[in-house]
Amino acid sequence: MPDLAHHNLDIKRVAILFAGGPAPAANAVISTAAFSFLEEGAQVYGIKHGYSRLAEYTAAGPLTEGEDYVRFTHDTLINARSSRGIMIGTARTNPGKHVNSPAHLKDPELVAPLRRVYEGLCSLEIDALISIGGDDTLKTANKLKMFQDNLPGDARRFPVVHLPKTIDNDYSGIDFTFGFFTAVETLAEEIRNLNFDAAAGRAYFLCEAMGRSAGWLAYGAAIAGEASMVLSVEDITGALADEEVVNADSGATRKVMAIDRVIDRMVDMMLAREREGRPYGTIVIAEGMAEFLPSKYLEGITRDDHGHINISLINLSALISRLLAERYTERTGKHRKVNGLQLGYEARCAPPHAYDVILGSQLGVGAYRALVEEKLNGVMVSSSGQFDLHYVPFDELVDPQTLVTKVRFIEQNSDFHRLARFLEACVDN
């Protein structure tokens, strides 16, 4: 493990910032972090809507209280811990998107948005930043720390501590992220409802769950919701994977879904259930499988600020459900209705379950303990076991050359992965 970076500041002002998509128990994290510092007599600033205002700080003038940030008080935290939503809002603005290597931090133009963020926070005279968000927000937190590391010796510096957030649960360095189990239960309840609908009409529902990089949410919702089958990006391997030439001159290839075999695997499951007297069911797929579609299905699809394919422009559930219905008819001569549905947004601000409130609260308090008790800088707060706190250095989570985070996939043939296979209709696995 790398040596942990420490600071020697007396923290009197702290800023809390939330970025990226919502997650249940967000307010548990924000409110407990704020409460911990308020109890010590510190001032706590909630930066509103992520980095959106900070990234344009200089051009837009001074930050305005109430519009750009709020000051927390004990009164503003009453009953906040178990409330829905995000009390300081969020946004996807990415001030570090042009910084893709340590060398870029020395380029004034590339680093300009990070500098504006730094200057905006310095204008509030903060002594520490608590960053809450997904992997892109973790990358930004790391870049903001590295930016300060490159400043002149007499420049103002403040430590940065990050709290992991994603309902996708694909974070390295922590077993489960806050909001994951609430999101799983929300989607599982929808799947349970669809099971009865499917049985009544002898039909199938094909549900596309959120999860760009890994299949935790799809697998969790399918298992808890008693779905008939689940497939995710981790399953695009072996017989279900192909290679596609993307550059004829260089011979470069990319892994793609063997879409015919994926569809046939689903049909095999449907036929197995029919032999058991159950001509209906639900199938869950992860949205990230869209990244593995053959190129002919991705023509005209743009990319977002983070370089990701705009999955929102690909209705994967509609595509796969159509192909599945057609293939079922080809193989059986019969018709079976397959309805495609996209699930996910409704889970992100669901009422948080007790587990997520407890986990979120521990992470929020962990930010205080990291900054005040341990005097750490450049760490992510983690929890495991009996909600024991751990502090993981950014260096262990971010590639030092590319500044890209490491995704945590479901391990093939792990007991969790095998659990879903055990619970599916018996097909050739």
Short mmCIF file of C-alpha atoms in Angstrom, two decimals:
data_model
loop_
_atom_site.label_atom_id
_atom_site.label_comp_id
_atom_site.label_asym_id
_atom_site.label_seq_id
_atom_site.Cartn_x
_atom_site.Cartn_y
_atom_site.Cartn_z
CA MET A 1 0.00 0.00 0.00
CA PRO A 2 1.35 3.48 -0.85
CA ASP A 3 2.10 5.81 2.04
CA LEU A 4 -0.98 7.79 2.97
CA ALA A 5 -0.72 11.53 2.35
CA HIS A 6 -1.34 13.61 5.47
CA HIS A 7 -2.11 17.26 6.13
CA ASN A 8 -1.56 19.44 9.18
CA LEU A 9 -4.49 21.82 8.77
CA ASP A 10 -6.91 22.90 11.44
CA ILE A 11 -10.12 22.47 9.45
CA LYS A 12 -12.55 25.30 10.15
CA ARG A 13 -14.39 25.35 6.80
CA VAL A 14 -15.28 22.30 4.76
CA ALA A 15 -17.10 22.00 1.43
CA ILE A 16 -19.28 19.03 0.45
CA LEU A 17 -19.93 18.37 -3.24
CA PHE A 18 -22.09 15.69 -4.89
CA ALA A 19 -21.71 14.89 -8.61
CA GLY A 20 -23.10 12.37 -11.10
CA GLY A 21 -26.34 10.43 -10.97
CA PRO A 22 -28.51 10.28 -7.84
CA ALA A 23 -28.43 7.37 -5.41
CA PRO A 24 -30.65 6.44 -2.47
CA ALA A 25 -29.19 7.51 0.90
CA ALA A 26 -27.32 10.44 -0.65
CA ASN A 27 -28.68 12.66 2.11
CA ALA A 28 -27.49 10.23 4.78
CA VAL A 29 -23.95 10.75 3.50
CA ILE A 30 -24.23 14.52 3.12
CA SER A 31 -26.03 15.17 6.40
CA THR A 32 -23.82 13.00 8.62
CA ALA A 33 -20.66 14.50 7.15
CA ALA A 34 -22.07 17.98 7.73
CA PHE A 35 -23.27 17.10 11.24
CA SER A 36 -19.86 15.74 12.24
CA PHE A 37 -18.15 19.02 11.35
CA LEU A 38 -20.90 21.24 12.77
CA GLU A 39 -20.53 19.43 16.08
CA GLU A 40 -16.87 20.48 16.09
CA GLY A 41 -17.77 24.11 15.44
CA ALA A 42 -16.67 24.14 11.78
CA GLN A 43 -18.56 25.87 8.97
CA VAL A 44 -19.93 23.50 6.35
CA TYR A 45 -20.65 24.60 2.78
CA GLY A 46 -22.80 22.53 0.46
CA ILE A 47 -21.77 23.21 -3.13
CA LYS A 48 -24.92 23.11 -5.25
CA HIS A 49 -25.21 21.01 -8.43
CA GLY A 50 -21.81 19.42 -8.53
CA TYR A 51 -19.00 21.14 -10.40
CA SER A 52 -21.30 23.00 -12.82
CA ARG A 53 -20.83 26.45 -11.26
CA LEU A 54 -17.29 25.98 -9.98
CA ALA A 55 -16.05 24.97 -13.46
CA GLU A 56 -16.93 28.46 -14.75
CA TYR A 57 -16.06 30.35 -11.58
CA THR A 58 -13.84 33.14 -12.93
CA ALA A 59 -16.00 34.10 -15.90
CA ALA A 60 -19.25 33.98 -13.94
CA GLY A 61 -18.01 36.06 -11.03
CA PRO A 62 -18.17 35.41 -7.27
CA LEU A 63 -20.09 32.47 -5.83
CA THR A 64 -23.47 33.45 -4.44
CA GLU A 65 -24.84 31.99 -1.23
CA GLY A 66 -28.21 30.33 -1.77
CA GLU A 67 -27.70 30.01 -5.51
CA ASP A 68 -24.26 28.43 -5.79
CA TYR A 69 -23.81 27.06 -2.27
CA VAL A 70 -25.58 26.74 1.07
CA ARG A 71 -24.29 26.87 4.62
CA PHE A 72 -25.47 23.93 6.64
CA THR A 73 -26.90 24.38 10.12
CA HIS A 74 -28.26 21.87 12.56
CA ASP A 75 -31.78 22.95 11.57
CA THR A 76 -31.19 22.15 7.89
CA LEU A 77 -30.20 18.59 8.85
CA ILE A 78 -33.37 17.69 10.77
CA ASN A 79 -34.75 14.36 9.44
CA ALA A 80 -32.35 14.58 6.49
CA ARG A 81 -30.61 11.26 7.09
CA SER A 82 -33.42 9.06 5.74
CA SER A 83 -34.86 11.54 3.22
CA ARG A 84 -35.01 11.14 -0.54
CA GLY A 85 -33.19 13.07 -3.22
CA ILE A 86 -29.99 15.11 -2.96
CA MET A 87 -30.23 18.12 -0.70
CA ILE A 88 -27.51 20.01 -2.60
CA GLY A 89 -28.43 18.75 -6.06
CA THR A 90 -26.08 17.22 -8.59
CA ALA A 91 -24.70 17.62 -12.11
CA ARG A 92 -22.42 15.77 -14.53
CA THR A 93 -20.03 18.63 -15.33
CA ASN A 94 -16.52 17.16 -15.59
CA PRO A 95 -13.80 19.79 -15.09
CA GLY A 96 -11.03 17.25 -15.54
CA LYS A 97 -12.20 15.71 -18.80
CA HIS A 98 -9.27 17.11 -20.83
CA VAL A 99 -6.63 15.89 -18.35
CA ASN A 100 -5.73 12.32 -19.31
CA SER A 101 -2.15 12.05 -18.07
CA PRO A 102 0.03 13.69 -15.39
CA ALA A 103 1.72 15.75 -18.13
CA HIS A 104 -1.60 17.41 -18.96
CA LEU A 105 -1.62 18.98 -15.50
CA LYS A 106 1.18 21.27 -16.67
CA ASP A 107 -0.79 22.50 -19.70
CA PRO A 108 -2.56 25.76 -18.74
CA GLU A 109 -5.33 25.29 -21.30
CA LEU A 110 -6.14 21.68 -20.42
CA VAL A 111 -6.06 22.33 -16.69
CA ALA A 112 -8.04 25.61 -16.84
CA PRO A 113 -11.40 24.13 -15.64
CA LEU A 114 -9.66 22.47 -12.67
CA ARG A 115 -7.97 25.77 -11.85
CA ARG A 116 -11.34 27.53 -11.86
CA VAL A 117 -12.72 24.88 -9.48
CA TYR A 118 -9.72 25.36 -7.21
CA GLU A 119 -10.04 29.16 -7.28
CA GLY A 120 -13.78 28.98 -6.62
CA LEU A 121 -13.26 26.81 -3.56
CA CYS A 122 -10.41 29.03 -2.37
CA SER A 123 -12.75 32.03 -2.64
CA LEU A 124 -14.83 30.39 0.10
CA GLU A 125 -11.62 29.88 2.11
CA ILE A 126 -12.34 26.20 2.59
CA ASP A 127 -9.86 23.98 4.40
CA ALA A 128 -11.05 20.63 2.94
CA LEU A 129 -13.25 19.20 0.19
CA ILE A 130 -15.51 16.16 0.57
CA SER A 131 -16.28 14.78 -2.88
CA ILE A 132 -19.20 12.37 -3.30
CA GLY A 133 -19.78 10.62 -6.61
CA GLY A 134 -19.05 7.86 -9.07
CA ASP A 135 -15.88 6.82 -10.83
CA ASP A 136 -15.69 9.99 -12.95
CA THR A 137 -16.05 12.09 -9.80
CA LEU A 138 -13.29 10.05 -8.17
CA LYS A 139 -11.08 10.81 -11.17
CA THR A 140 -11.86 14.51 -10.75
CA ALA A 141 -11.04 14.36 -7.03
CA ASN A 142 -7.69 12.75 -7.85
CA LYS A 143 -6.92 15.33 -10.54
CA LEU A 144 -7.81 18.18 -8.18
CA LYS A 145 -5.39 16.79 -5.61
CA MET A 146 -2.68 16.35 -8.25
CA PHE A 147 -3.32 19.89 -9.51
CA GLN A 148 -2.64 21.21 -6.00
CA ASP A 149 0.46 19.02 -5.69
CA ASN A 150 1.88 20.92 -8.68
CA LEU A 151 1.22 24.39 -7.24
CA PRO A 152 4.06 26.59 -5.90
CA GLY A 153 5.13 25.83 -2.37
CA ASP A 154 3.42 28.85 -0.81
CA ALA A 155 0.06 28.32 -2.56
CA ARG A 156 -3.11 27.55 -0.64
CA ARG A 157 -3.87 23.85 -0.50
CA PHE A 158 -6.75 21.85 0.88
CA PRO A 159 -7.07 18.07 1.31
CA VAL A 160 -9.57 16.13 -0.81
CA VAL A 161 -11.44 13.09 0.48
CA HIS A 162 -13.79 11.10 -1.72
CA LEU A 163 -16.90 9.05 -0.84
CA PRO A 164 -17.90 6.35 -3.38
CA LYS A 165 -21.39 6.59 -4.89
CA THR A 166 -23.07 4.46 -7.54
CA ILE A 167 -26.13 2.25 -7.63
CA ASP A 168 -24.11 0.16 -10.12
CA ASN A 169 -21.87 -1.06 -7.25
CA ASP A 170 -18.88 -1.37 -9.60
CA TYR A 171 -16.41 0.53 -7.40
CA SER A 172 -13.01 -0.87 -6.58
CA GLY A 173 -12.03 -0.52 -2.95
CA ILE A 174 -15.43 -1.13 -1.35
CA ASP A 175 -17.73 -4.16 -1.16
CA PHE A 176 -21.06 -2.35 -1.55
CA THR A 177 -21.86 1.28 -2.35
CA PHE A 178 -24.63 3.18 -0.60
CA GLY A 179 -27.96 3.04 -2.43
CA PHE A 180 -27.21 -0.23 -4.19
CA PHE A 181 -29.52 -2.42 -2.13
CA THR A 182 -32.33 0.14 -2.18
CA ALA A 183 -32.05 0.31 -5.97
CA VAL A 184 -31.96 -3.50 -6.18
CA GLU A 185 -35.11 -3.81 -4.09
CA THR A 186 -36.91 -1.12 -6.10
CA LEU A 187 -36.19 -2.90 -9.38
CA ALA A 188 -36.83 -6.33 -7.85
CA GLU A 189 -40.33 -5.27 -6.85
CA GLU A 190 -41.02 -4.17 -10.42
CA ILE A 191 -39.76 -7.51 -11.71
CA ARG A 192 -41.98 -9.38 -9.25
CA ASN A 193 -44.98 -7.45 -10.58
CA LEU A 194 -43.96 -8.27 -14.14
CA ASN A 195 -43.68 -11.98 -13.25
CA PHE A 196 -47.40 -12.08 -12.49
CA ASP A 197 -48.23 -10.07 -15.61
CA ALA A 198 -46.13 -12.43 -17.72
CA ALA A 199 -47.82 -15.50 -16.22
CA ALA A 200 -51.28 -14.09 -16.86
CA GLY A 201 -50.57 -13.49 -20.54
CA ARG A 202 -48.08 -16.31 -21.19
CA ALA A 203 -45.58 -13.70 -22.31
CA TYR A 204 -42.07 -12.46 -21.52
CA PHE A 205 -40.70 -9.18 -20.27
CA LEU A 206 -37.12 -8.24 -21.13
CA CYS A 207 -35.90 -5.67 -18.61
CA GLU A 208 -32.85 -3.48 -19.25
CA ALA A 209 -31.31 -2.46 -15.92
CA MET A 210 -28.75 0.27 -15.34
CA GLY A 211 -25.15 -0.83 -15.17
CA ARG A 212 -22.81 0.51 -17.84
CA SER A 213 -19.61 -1.21 -16.78
CA ALA A 214 -20.68 -4.16 -14.63
CA GLY A 215 -23.74 -6.25 -13.87
CA TRP A 216 -24.21 -5.90 -10.12
CA LEU A 217 -27.56 -4.12 -10.34
CA ALA A 218 -28.91 -6.42 -13.04
CA TYR A 219 -27.84 -9.52 -11.13
CA GLY A 220 -29.10 -8.25 -7.78
CA ALA A 221 -32.49 -7.23 -9.17
CA ALA A 222 -32.86 -10.50 -11.09
CA ILE A 223 -32.05 -12.68 -8.08
CA ALA A 224 -34.20 -10.71 -5.63
CA GLY A 225 -36.99 -10.28 -8.18
CA GLU A 226 -37.04 -13.97 -9.18
CA ALA A 227 -36.35 -13.27 -12.84
CA SER A 228 -35.99 -16.20 -15.24
CA MET A 229 -32.55 -15.19 -16.56
CA VAL A 230 -29.96 -12.46 -16.22
CA LEU A 231 -27.07 -11.52 -18.50
CA SER A 232 -24.53 -8.73 -18.21
CA VAL A 233 -21.25 -7.51 -19.63
CA GLU A 234 -19.36 -10.12 -17.60
CA ASP A 235 -21.19 -12.84 -19.54
CA ILE A 236 -19.96 -11.61 -22.94
CA THR A 237 -17.17 -14.13 -23.03
CA GLY A 238 -16.51 -17.60 -24.39
CA ALA A 239 -19.29 -18.74 -26.73
CA LEU A 240 -21.20 -15.48 -26.24
CA ALA A 241 -18.36 -13.29 -27.54
CA ASP A 242 -16.94 -12.58 -30.98
CA GLU A 243 -14.25 -10.28 -32.34
CA GLU A 244 -14.96 -7.57 -34.87
CA VAL A 245 -12.34 -5.87 -37.05
CA VAL A 246 -12.53 -2.12 -36.49
CA ASN A 247 -9.48 -1.07 -38.53
CA ALA A 248 -8.71 -3.04 -41.67
CA ASP A 249 -5.28 -1.39 -42.05
CA SER A 250 -4.00 -2.14 -38.55
CA GLY A 251 -6.04 -5.28 -37.97
CA ALA A 252 -7.31 -3.85 -34.67
CA THR A 253 -10.31 -5.67 -33.25
CA ARG A 254 -12.80 -5.22 -30.43
CA LYS A 255 -14.78 -7.76 -28.47
CA VAL A 256 -18.45 -7.80 -29.44
CA MET A 257 -21.49 -9.74 -28.42
CA ALA A 258 -22.14 -12.92 -30.42
CA ILE A 259 -25.66 -11.64 -30.67
CA ASP A 260 -27.15 -14.71 -32.38
CA ARG A 261 -25.80 -16.98 -29.65
CA VAL A 262 -26.97 -14.61 -26.91
CA ILE A 263 -30.47 -14.67 -28.36
CA ASP A 264 -30.38 -18.45 -28.76
CA ARG A 265 -29.37 -18.83 -25.11
CA MET A 266 -32.49 -16.87 -24.16
CA VAL A 267 -34.64 -19.04 -26.41
CA ASP A 268 -33.10 -22.16 -24.84
CA MET A 269 -34.24 -20.87 -21.45
CA MET A 270 -37.74 -20.16 -22.74
CA LEU A 271 -38.04 -23.69 -24.15
CA ALA A 272 -36.72 -25.19 -20.90
CA ARG A 273 -39.39 -23.32 -18.97
CA GLU A 274 -42.05 -24.50 -21.40
CA ARG A 275 -41.03 -28.10 -20.78
CA GLU A 276 -41.61 -27.35 -17.09
CA GLY A 277 -45.06 -25.96 -17.83
CA ARG A 278 -44.10 -22.27 -17.49
CA PRO A 279 -44.44 -20.55 -20.89
CA TYR A 280 -43.68 -17.10 -19.48
CA GLY A 281 -41.04 -15.17 -17.53
CA THR A 282 -38.78 -12.17 -17.20
CA ILE A 283 -35.23 -11.65 -18.46
CA VAL A 284 -32.89 -8.98 -17.09
CA ILE A 285 -29.99 -7.56 -19.07
CA ALA A 286 -27.52 -4.82 -18.12
CA GLU A 287 -27.52 -1.65 -20.23
CA GLY A 288 -23.73 -1.91 -20.62
CA MET A 289 -24.19 -4.80 -23.01
CA ALA A 290 -24.95 -2.10 -25.59
CA GLU A 291 -21.22 -1.32 -25.61
CA PHE A 292 -20.66 -4.83 -27.02
CA LEU A 293 -23.18 -4.60 -29.86
CA PRO A 294 -21.73 -5.17 -33.34
CA SER A 295 -20.95 -1.89 -35.10
CA LYS A 296 -23.96 -2.07 -37.40
CA TYR A 297 -26.18 -1.44 -34.38
CA LEU A 298 -24.12 1.58 -33.23
CA GLU A 299 -24.08 3.65 -36.42
CA GLY A 300 -24.78 7.31 -35.68
CA ILE A 301 -24.48 6.89 -31.89
CA THR A 302 -22.55 9.77 -30.30
CA ARG A 303 -20.39 9.81 -27.17
CA ASP A 304 -20.79 11.84 -23.97
CA ASP A 305 -18.31 14.14 -22.18
CA HIS A 306 -16.60 11.13 -20.60
CA GLY A 307 -16.10 9.35 -23.96
CA HIS A 308 -18.84 6.80 -23.29
CA ILE A 309 -21.27 5.66 -25.95
CA ASN A 310 -24.57 7.46 -25.35
CA ILE A 311 -26.47 4.42 -24.13
CA SER A 312 -29.61 6.52 -23.79
CA LEU A 313 -29.73 6.68 -27.59
CA ILE A 314 -29.77 2.86 -27.83
CA ASN A 315 -32.99 1.19 -26.74
CA LEU A 316 -31.29 -2.11 -26.00
CA SER A 317 -34.36 -3.74 -24.47
CA ALA A 318 -36.44 -2.94 -27.57
CA LEU A 319 -33.74 -4.31 -29.89
CA ILE A 320 -33.13 -7.53 -27.96
CA SER A 321 -36.84 -8.20 -27.33
CA ARG A 322 -37.55 -7.87 -31.06
CA LEU A 323 -34.71 -10.21 -32.00
CA LEU A 324 -35.77 -12.66 -29.30
CA ALA A 325 -39.40 -12.83 -30.44
CA GLU A 326 -38.29 -13.35 -34.04
CA ARG A 327 -35.81 -16.08 -33.14
CA TYR A 328 -38.32 -17.89 -30.93
CA THR A 329 -40.75 -18.02 -33.86
CA GLU A 330 -37.99 -19.22 -36.22
CA ARG A 331 -37.12 -22.11 -33.92
CA THR A 332 -40.61 -23.14 -32.81
CA GLY A 333 -43.06 -21.93 -35.45
CA LYS A 334 -45.03 -20.36 -32.57
CA HIS A 335 -45.46 -16.80 -31.37
CA ARG A 336 -44.49 -15.54 -27.94
CA LYS A 337 -44.92 -11.89 -27.03
CA VAL A 338 -41.74 -10.29 -25.64
CA ASN A 339 -42.08 -6.80 -24.12
CA GLY A 340 -38.95 -4.67 -23.73
CA LEU A 341 -38.70 -2.32 -20.75
CA GLN A 342 -35.99 0.04 -19.47
CA LEU A 343 -35.64 0.17 -15.68
CA GLY A 344 -33.43 2.29 -13.46
CA TYR A 345 -34.27 5.98 -13.10
CA GLU A 346 -37.14 5.19 -10.74
CA ALA A 347 -34.65 3.53 -8.36
CA ARG A 348 -32.19 6.39 -7.95
CA CYS A 349 -34.24 8.50 -5.52
CA ALA A 350 -36.28 5.73 -3.89
CA PRO A 351 -36.72 5.90 -0.09
CA PRO A 352 -33.43 4.52 1.26
CA HIS A 353 -33.46 1.21 3.13
CA ALA A 354 -31.98 0.96 6.61
CA TYR A 355 -28.82 -0.75 5.35
CA ASP A 356 -28.06 2.08 2.94
CA VAL A 357 -28.83 4.74 5.55
CA ILE A 358 -26.40 3.05 7.96
CA LEU A 359 -23.72 2.59 5.31
CA GLY A 360 -24.16 6.13 4.00
CA SER A 361 -24.02 7.52 7.52
CA GLN A 362 -20.80 5.65 8.26
CA LEU A 363 -19.21 6.96 5.05
CA GLY A 364 -20.27 10.52 5.90
CA VAL A 365 -18.78 10.23 9.37
CA GLY A 366 -15.78 8.54 7.77
CA ALA A 367 -15.07 11.72 5.83
CA TYR A 368 -14.85 13.62 9.10
CA ARG A 369 -12.68 10.95 10.70
CA ALA A 370 -10.37 10.83 7.66
CA LEU A 371 -9.87 14.59 7.60
CA VAL A 372 -9.87 15.46 11.31
CA GLU A 373 -8.81 12.33 13.21
CA GLU A 374 -6.46 10.77 10.64
CA LYS A 375 -5.53 14.03 8.83
CA LEU A 376 -5.58 12.26 5.47
CA ASN A 377 -5.53 13.66 1.96
CA GLY A 378 -6.22 11.89 -1.33
CA VAL A 379 -8.14 8.92 0.02
CA MET A 380 -11.49 7.27 -0.60
CA VAL A 381 -13.50 6.30 2.47
CA SER A 382 -14.54 2.63 2.45
CA SER A 383 -16.40 0.28 4.77
CA SER A 384 -16.51 -3.48 5.25
CA GLY A 385 -17.29 -6.09 7.90
CA GLN A 386 -19.18 -4.50 10.79
CA PHE A 387 -19.15 -1.16 8.95
CA ASP A 388 -15.46 -0.83 9.78
CA LEU A 389 -13.87 2.20 8.10
CA HIS A 390 -10.93 2.00 5.73
CA TYR A 391 -9.14 4.73 3.81
CA VAL A 392 -8.01 3.73 0.32
CA PRO A 393 -5.41 5.98 -1.36
CA PHE A 394 -6.34 7.38 -4.75
CA ASP A 395 -3.15 5.75 -6.06
CA GLU A 396 -4.71 2.31 -5.52
CA LEU A 397 -7.89 3.21 -7.39
CA VAL A 398 -6.63 5.30 -10.32
CA ASP A 399 -4.09 4.31 -12.95
CA PRO A 400 -1.13 6.70 -12.42
CA GLN A 401 -0.47 7.07 -16.16
CA THR A 402 -3.95 7.23 -17.72
CA LEU A 403 -5.72 8.62 -14.60
CA VAL A 404 -8.54 6.14 -15.28
CA THR A 405 -10.32 4.29 -12.47
CA LYS A 406 -10.47 0.51 -12.18
CA VAL A 407 -13.91 -1.07 -12.59
CA ARG A 408 -14.94 -3.88 -10.22
CA PHE A 409 -16.70 -6.57 -12.23
CA ILE A 410 -18.66 -9.56 -11.00
CA GLU A 411 -16.06 -12.31 -11.05
CA GLN A 412 -16.83 -15.11 -13.48
CA ASN A 413 -17.74 -18.29 -11.61
CA SER A 414 -17.71 -16.52 -8.25
CA ASP A 415 -20.36 -17.78 -5.86
CA PHE A 416 -22.48 -14.68 -6.51
CA HIS A 417 -22.25 -15.18 -10.28
CA ARG A 418 -23.07 -18.88 -9.90
CA LEU A 419 -26.06 -18.09 -7.69
CA ALA A 420 -27.91 -16.60 -10.66
CA ARG A 421 -27.07 -19.65 -12.79
CA PHE A 422 -28.39 -22.01 -10.10
CA LEU A 423 -31.70 -20.17 -10.02
CA GLU A 424 -32.30 -20.11 -13.78
CA ALA A 425 -34.12 -22.77 -15.77
CA CYS A 426 -31.69 -25.57 -16.61
CA VAL A 427 -29.91 -24.73 -19.86
CA ASP A 428 -26.40 -25.44 -21.08
CA ASN A 429 -24.20 -23.14 -18.96
#
